[in-house]
Amino acid sequence: DGDFPFLEVTGDVDLQGGKWTHLAQPSTTEAKYRLYAQVGGNLTVGAKASVYAVGLGYQKLCNPLTGAAVSLSGRYGGTHGGYSSTSHDLLWPYDSVTAPEMLGGRGSGYLGGGAIRLDVGGLFTVDGTVDASAVGCKNDSGAGGSVYVRAGSIAGAGSVLARIVQTGSTYP
């Protein structure tokens, strides 16, 4: 179940405030940190709580399939499950569409999203936010990260996101 550490809770988790998150990646092409929790019972993310990995993707531009650093000039968007905003033969989509577990790729100006995986034995209720979005502006944003949830059932009125969060900034 993945090649990264996980938190295992045999009973229920009721997160009503604060956030679960993972650390920022090291300044390399390595994908060292992800959030992976196995909950044997029910998991509730209340309205004032979040499972958070915004901007916690790759620190360096790389090919995640090989780990090789990539050097490009100019502005380019990050890749993950789809192509970059800038067509380039070194920026191919990667990861699974049905079971994503990888980080979002870095753009020329901003970081991609982190990776969240939640395995819930019972009911997963989201009234807050589960978010692995990238940050960015226009064509140099990072790519959204991944949110992979397996649960007995899912309910709630919250949000599950892995997109680009526009910073409101303009190019320097």
PDB file of C-alpha atoms in Angstrom:
ATOM      1  CA  ASP A   1       0.000   0.000   0.000  1.00  0.00           C
ATOM      2  CA  GLY A   2       2.419   2.652  -1.133  1.00  0.00           C
ATOM      3  CA  ASP A   3       6.097   3.055  -0.390  1.00  0.00           C
ATOM      4  CA  PHE A   4       5.729   5.783   2.227  1.00  0.00           C
ATOM      5  CA  PRO A   5       4.939   5.718   5.971  1.00  0.00           C
ATOM      6  CA  PHE A   6       1.359   5.858   7.184  1.00  0.00           C
ATOM      7  CA  LEU A   7      -0.647   6.598  10.297  1.00  0.00           C
ATOM      8  CA  GLU A   8      -2.881   3.749  11.416  1.00  0.00           C
ATOM      9  CA  VAL A   9      -5.870   4.312  13.702  1.00  0.00           C
ATOM     10  CA  THR A  10      -7.909   1.227  14.587  1.00  0.00           C
ATOM     11  CA  GLY A  11     -11.014   3.150  15.719  1.00  0.00           C
ATOM     12  CA  ASP A  12     -12.783   6.368  14.708  1.00  0.00           C
ATOM     13  CA  VAL A  13     -11.223   9.797  14.032  1.00  0.00           C
ATOM     14  CA  ASP A  14     -13.237  12.977  14.613  1.00  0.00           C
ATOM     15  CA  LEU A  15     -11.236  15.966  13.333  1.00  0.00           C
ATOM     16  CA  GLN A  16     -13.272  19.055  14.258  1.00  0.00           C
ATOM     17  CA  GLY A  17     -10.590  21.751  14.103  1.00  0.00           C
ATOM     18  CA  GLY A  18      -7.053  22.238  12.860  1.00  0.00           C
ATOM     19  CA  LYS A  19      -5.462  20.283  10.059  1.00  0.00           C
ATOM     20  CA  TRP A  20      -3.676  17.094   9.145  1.00  0.00           C
ATOM     21  CA  THR A  21      -0.805  17.776   6.785  1.00  0.00           C
ATOM     22  CA  HIS A  22       2.555  16.496   5.600  1.00  0.00           C
ATOM     23  CA  LEU A  23       5.905  18.237   5.571  1.00  0.00           C
ATOM     24  CA  ALA A  24       7.248  20.200   2.623  1.00  0.00           C
ATOM     25  CA  GLN A  25       9.443  18.202   0.253  1.00  0.00           C
ATOM     26  CA  PRO A  26      13.237  18.529   0.476  1.00  0.00           C
ATOM     27  CA  SER A  27      14.976  20.788  -2.044  1.00  0.00           C
ATOM     28  CA  THR A  28      15.663  17.871  -4.339  1.00  0.00           C
ATOM     29  CA  THR A  29      13.705  15.846  -6.881  1.00  0.00           C
ATOM     30  CA  GLU A  30      12.786  13.406  -4.112  1.00  0.00           C
ATOM     31  CA  ALA A  31       9.180  12.726  -3.087  1.00  0.00           C
ATOM     32  CA  LYS A  32       9.816  12.167   0.610  1.00  0.00           C
ATOM     33  CA  TYR A  33       6.607  13.249   2.325  1.00  0.00           C
ATOM     34  CA  ARG A  34       2.951  12.367   1.752  1.00  0.00           C
ATOM     35  CA  LEU A  35      -0.035  12.051   4.056  1.00  0.00           C
ATOM     36  CA  TYR A  36      -1.343   8.497   4.290  1.00  0.00           C
ATOM     37  CA  ALA A  37      -3.818   7.527   7.003  1.00  0.00           C
ATOM     38  CA  GLN A  38      -5.576   4.206   7.539  1.00  0.00           C
ATOM     39  CA  VAL A  39      -8.640   4.585   9.758  1.00  0.00           C
ATOM     40  CA  GLY A  40     -10.330   1.344  10.811  1.00  0.00           C
ATOM     41  CA  GLY A  41     -13.623   3.016  11.766  1.00  0.00           C
ATOM     42  CA  ASN A  42     -15.203   6.300  10.663  1.00  0.00           C
ATOM     43  CA  LEU A  43     -13.322   9.476   9.711  1.00  0.00           C
ATOM     44  CA  THR A  44     -15.000  12.868  10.119  1.00  0.00           C
ATOM     45  CA  VAL A  45     -13.443  16.107   8.841  1.00  0.00           C
ATOM     46  CA  GLY A  46     -15.575  18.796  10.500  1.00  0.00           C
ATOM     47  CA  ALA A  47     -16.462  22.202   9.035  1.00  0.00           C
ATOM     48  CA  LYS A  48     -13.513  23.902  10.809  1.00  0.00           C
ATOM     49  CA  ALA A  49     -10.987  21.185   9.945  1.00  0.00           C
ATOM     50  CA  SER A  50      -8.896  20.245   6.938  1.00  0.00           C
ATOM     51  CA  VAL A  51      -6.639  17.578   5.533  1.00  0.00           C
ATOM     52  CA  TYR A  52      -4.127  19.871   3.862  1.00  0.00           C
ATOM     53  CA  ALA A  53      -1.338  19.495   1.296  1.00  0.00           C
ATOM     54  CA  VAL A  54      -1.591  22.772  -0.675  1.00  0.00           C
ATOM     55  CA  GLY A  55       1.723  23.673  -2.345  1.00  0.00           C
ATOM     56  CA  LEU A  56       3.531  20.663  -0.839  1.00  0.00           C
ATOM     57  CA  GLY A  57       4.506  19.032  -4.149  1.00  0.00           C
ATOM     58  CA  TYR A  58       7.878  18.719  -5.829  1.00  0.00           C
ATOM     59  CA  GLN A  59      10.394  21.455  -4.918  1.00  0.00           C
ATOM     60  CA  LYS A  60      12.457  20.969  -8.068  1.00  0.00           C
ATOM     61  CA  LEU A  61      11.392  20.482 -11.669  1.00  0.00           C
ATOM     62  CA  CYS A  62      11.838  16.794 -12.397  1.00  0.00           C
ATOM     63  CA  ASN A  63      10.544  13.756 -14.182  1.00  0.00           C
ATOM     64  CA  PRO A  64       8.787  11.915 -11.289  1.00  0.00           C
ATOM     65  CA  LEU A  65       8.917   8.609 -13.161  1.00  0.00           C
ATOM     66  CA  THR A  66      12.725   8.611 -13.259  1.00  0.00           C
ATOM     67  CA  GLY A  67      13.622  11.107 -10.511  1.00  0.00           C
ATOM     68  CA  ALA A  68      15.818  12.963 -12.987  1.00  0.00           C
ATOM     69  CA  ALA A  69      16.068  16.734 -12.713  1.00  0.00           C
ATOM     70  CA  VAL A  70      14.810  18.675 -15.733  1.00  0.00           C
ATOM     71  CA  SER A  71      16.173  22.027 -16.841  1.00  0.00           C
ATOM     72  CA  LEU A  72      13.930  24.344 -18.858  1.00  0.00           C
ATOM     73  CA  SER A  73      13.960  28.070 -19.505  1.00  0.00           C
ATOM     74  CA  GLY A  74      11.021  30.425 -19.657  1.00  0.00           C
ATOM     75  CA  ARG A  75       7.625  29.963 -18.057  1.00  0.00           C
ATOM     76  CA  TYR A  76       5.937  26.578 -17.837  1.00  0.00           C
ATOM     77  CA  GLY A  77       3.233  24.943 -15.799  1.00  0.00           C
ATOM     78  CA  GLY A  78       3.723  21.782 -13.797  1.00  0.00           C
ATOM     79  CA  THR A  79       2.376  18.391 -14.845  1.00  0.00           C
ATOM     80  CA  HIS A  80       0.697  15.553 -12.996  1.00  0.00           C
ATOM     81  CA  GLY A  81      -2.409  13.833 -14.349  1.00  0.00           C
ATOM     82  CA  GLY A  82      -2.445  16.015 -17.459  1.00  0.00           C
ATOM     83  CA  TYR A  83      -0.155  17.971 -19.717  1.00  0.00           C
ATOM     84  CA  SER A  84       1.585  21.175 -18.691  1.00  0.00           C
ATOM     85  CA  SER A  85       0.287  24.518 -19.938  1.00  0.00           C
ATOM     86  CA  THR A  86       3.495  24.624 -21.974  1.00  0.00           C
ATOM     87  CA  SER A  87       4.053  21.746 -24.352  1.00  0.00           C
ATOM     88  CA  HIS A  88       7.448  20.176 -23.776  1.00  0.00           C
ATOM     89  CA  ASP A  89       8.689  16.648 -24.328  1.00  0.00           C
ATOM     90  CA  LEU A  90      10.180  16.520 -20.797  1.00  0.00           C
ATOM     91  CA  LEU A  91       6.881  17.317 -19.062  1.00  0.00           C
ATOM     92  CA  TRP A  92       4.680  14.259 -19.566  1.00  0.00           C
ATOM     93  CA  PRO A  93       1.638  13.361 -17.451  1.00  0.00           C
ATOM     94  CA  TYR A  94       2.214  10.724 -14.784  1.00  0.00           C
ATOM     95  CA  ASP A  95       0.352   8.865 -12.011  1.00  0.00           C
ATOM     96  CA  SER A  96      -2.847   6.853 -12.017  1.00  0.00           C
ATOM     97  CA  VAL A  97      -6.186   8.408 -12.912  1.00  0.00           C
ATOM     98  CA  THR A  98      -8.112   6.003 -10.661  1.00  0.00           C
ATOM     99  CA  ALA A  99      -5.662   5.643  -7.755  1.00  0.00           C
ATOM    100  CA  PRO A 100      -3.403   8.740  -7.677  1.00  0.00           C
ATOM    101  CA  GLU A 101      -0.654   8.829  -5.062  1.00  0.00           C
ATOM    102  CA  MET A 102       2.011  11.130  -6.466  1.00  0.00           C
ATOM    103  CA  LEU A 103       2.856  14.773  -5.874  1.00  0.00           C
ATOM    104  CA  GLY A 104       1.973  17.594  -8.246  1.00  0.00           C
ATOM    105  CA  GLY A 105       4.788  18.865 -10.447  1.00  0.00           C
ATOM    106  CA  ARG A 106       6.444  22.209  -9.963  1.00  0.00           C
ATOM    107  CA  GLY A 107       5.883  25.005 -12.463  1.00  0.00           C
ATOM    108  CA  SER A 108       8.475  27.646 -13.290  1.00  0.00           C
ATOM    109  CA  GLY A 109       7.133  29.905 -10.553  1.00  0.00           C
ATOM    110  CA  TYR A 110       5.107  27.871  -8.089  1.00  0.00           C
ATOM    111  CA  LEU A 111       4.877  24.521  -6.318  1.00  0.00           C
ATOM    112  CA  GLY A 112       2.527  21.684  -7.101  1.00  0.00           C
ATOM    113  CA  GLY A 113       0.151  20.093  -4.606  1.00  0.00           C
ATOM    114  CA  GLY A 114       1.074  17.378  -2.139  1.00  0.00           C
ATOM    115  CA  ALA A 115      -0.339  13.865  -1.836  1.00  0.00           C
ATOM    116  CA  ILE A 116      -3.162  12.673   0.418  1.00  0.00           C
ATOM    117  CA  ARG A 117      -4.327   9.087   0.742  1.00  0.00           C
ATOM    118  CA  LEU A 118      -7.095   8.095   3.149  1.00  0.00           C
ATOM    119  CA  ASP A 119      -8.232   4.505   3.656  1.00  0.00           C
ATOM    120  CA  VAL A 120     -11.362   4.532   5.813  1.00  0.00           C
ATOM    121  CA  GLY A 121     -13.009   1.297   6.924  1.00  0.00           C
ATOM    122  CA  GLY A 122     -16.354   2.935   7.640  1.00  0.00           C
ATOM    123  CA  LEU A 123     -18.022   6.264   6.827  1.00  0.00           C
ATOM    124  CA  PHE A 124     -15.870   9.150   5.589  1.00  0.00           C
ATOM    125  CA  THR A 125     -17.686  12.428   6.308  1.00  0.00           C
ATOM    126  CA  VAL A 126     -16.243  15.634   4.825  1.00  0.00           C
ATOM    127  CA  ASP A 127     -17.824  18.865   6.026  1.00  0.00           C
ATOM    128  CA  GLY A 128     -14.480  20.698   5.951  1.00  0.00           C
ATOM    129  CA  THR A 129     -11.827  20.461   3.261  1.00  0.00           C
ATOM    130  CA  VAL A 130      -9.472  17.831   1.871  1.00  0.00           C
ATOM    131  CA  ASP A 131      -7.073  19.804  -0.342  1.00  0.00           C
ATOM    132  CA  ALA A 132      -3.949  18.883  -2.329  1.00  0.00           C
ATOM    133  CA  SER A 133      -4.036  21.886  -4.649  1.00  0.00           C
ATOM    134  CA  ALA A 134      -1.121  23.647  -6.303  1.00  0.00           C
ATOM    135  CA  VAL A 135      -0.460  27.347  -6.085  1.00  0.00           C
ATOM    136  CA  GLY A 136       0.208  29.538  -9.059  1.00  0.00           C
ATOM    137  CA  CYS A 137      -0.610  32.256 -11.465  1.00  0.00           C
ATOM    138  CA  LYS A 138      -1.325  31.908 -15.154  1.00  0.00           C
ATOM    139  CA  ASN A 139       1.063  29.638 -17.092  1.00  0.00           C
ATOM    140  CA  ASP A 140       3.738  29.062 -14.441  1.00  0.00           C
ATOM    141  CA  SER A 141       1.671  27.391 -11.736  1.00  0.00           C
ATOM    142  CA  GLY A 142       2.369  24.026 -10.220  1.00  0.00           C
ATOM    143  CA  ALA A 143       0.082  21.071 -10.936  1.00  0.00           C
ATOM    144  CA  GLY A 144      -2.552  19.847  -8.515  1.00  0.00           C
ATOM    145  CA  GLY A 145      -1.430  17.002  -6.278  1.00  0.00           C
ATOM    146  CA  SER A 146      -3.389  13.863  -5.488  1.00  0.00           C
ATOM    147  CA  VAL A 147      -6.264  12.892  -3.224  1.00  0.00           C
ATOM    148  CA  TYR A 148      -6.977   9.168  -3.097  1.00  0.00           C
ATOM    149  CA  VAL A 149      -9.808   8.035  -0.825  1.00  0.00           C
ATOM    150  CA  ARG A 150     -11.057   4.500  -0.241  1.00  0.00           C
ATOM    151  CA  ALA A 151     -13.978   4.295   2.183  1.00  0.00           C
ATOM    152  CA  GLY A 152     -16.968   2.155   3.049  1.00  0.00           C
ATOM    153  CA  SER A 153     -19.123   5.185   2.184  1.00  0.00           C
ATOM    154  CA  ILE A 154     -18.727   8.947   1.776  1.00  0.00           C
ATOM    155  CA  ALA A 155     -20.969  11.785   2.997  1.00  0.00           C
ATOM    156  CA  GLY A 156     -20.845  15.493   3.826  1.00  0.00           C
ATOM    157  CA  ALA A 157     -21.080  18.952   2.312  1.00  0.00           C
ATOM    158  CA  GLY A 158     -17.364  19.828   2.270  1.00  0.00           C
ATOM    159  CA  SER A 159     -14.796  19.944  -0.510  1.00  0.00           C
ATOM    160  CA  VAL A 160     -12.215  17.522  -1.893  1.00  0.00           C
ATOM    161  CA  LEU A 161      -9.761  19.399  -4.132  1.00  0.00           C
ATOM    162  CA  ALA A 162      -6.588  18.940  -6.190  1.00  0.00           C
ATOM    163  CA  ARG A 163      -6.512  21.972  -8.456  1.00  0.00           C
ATOM    164  CA  ILE A 164      -4.595  25.230  -9.031  1.00  0.00           C
ATOM    165  CA  VAL A 165      -5.163  27.950  -6.445  1.00  0.00           C
ATOM    166  CA  GLN A 166      -4.578  31.289  -8.145  1.00  0.00           C
ATOM    167  CA  THR A 167      -2.463  33.568  -5.976  1.00  0.00           C
ATOM    168  CA  GLY A 168      -3.786  36.762  -7.516  1.00  0.00           C
ATOM    169  CA  SER A 169      -0.228  37.717  -8.425  1.00  0.00           C
ATOM    170  CA  THR A 170       0.915  38.778 -11.830  1.00  0.00           C
ATOM    171  CA  TYR A 171       4.169  37.945 -13.523  1.00  0.00           C
ATOM    172  CA  PRO A 172       7.212  39.752 -12.111  1.00  0.00           C
TER     173      PRO A 172
END
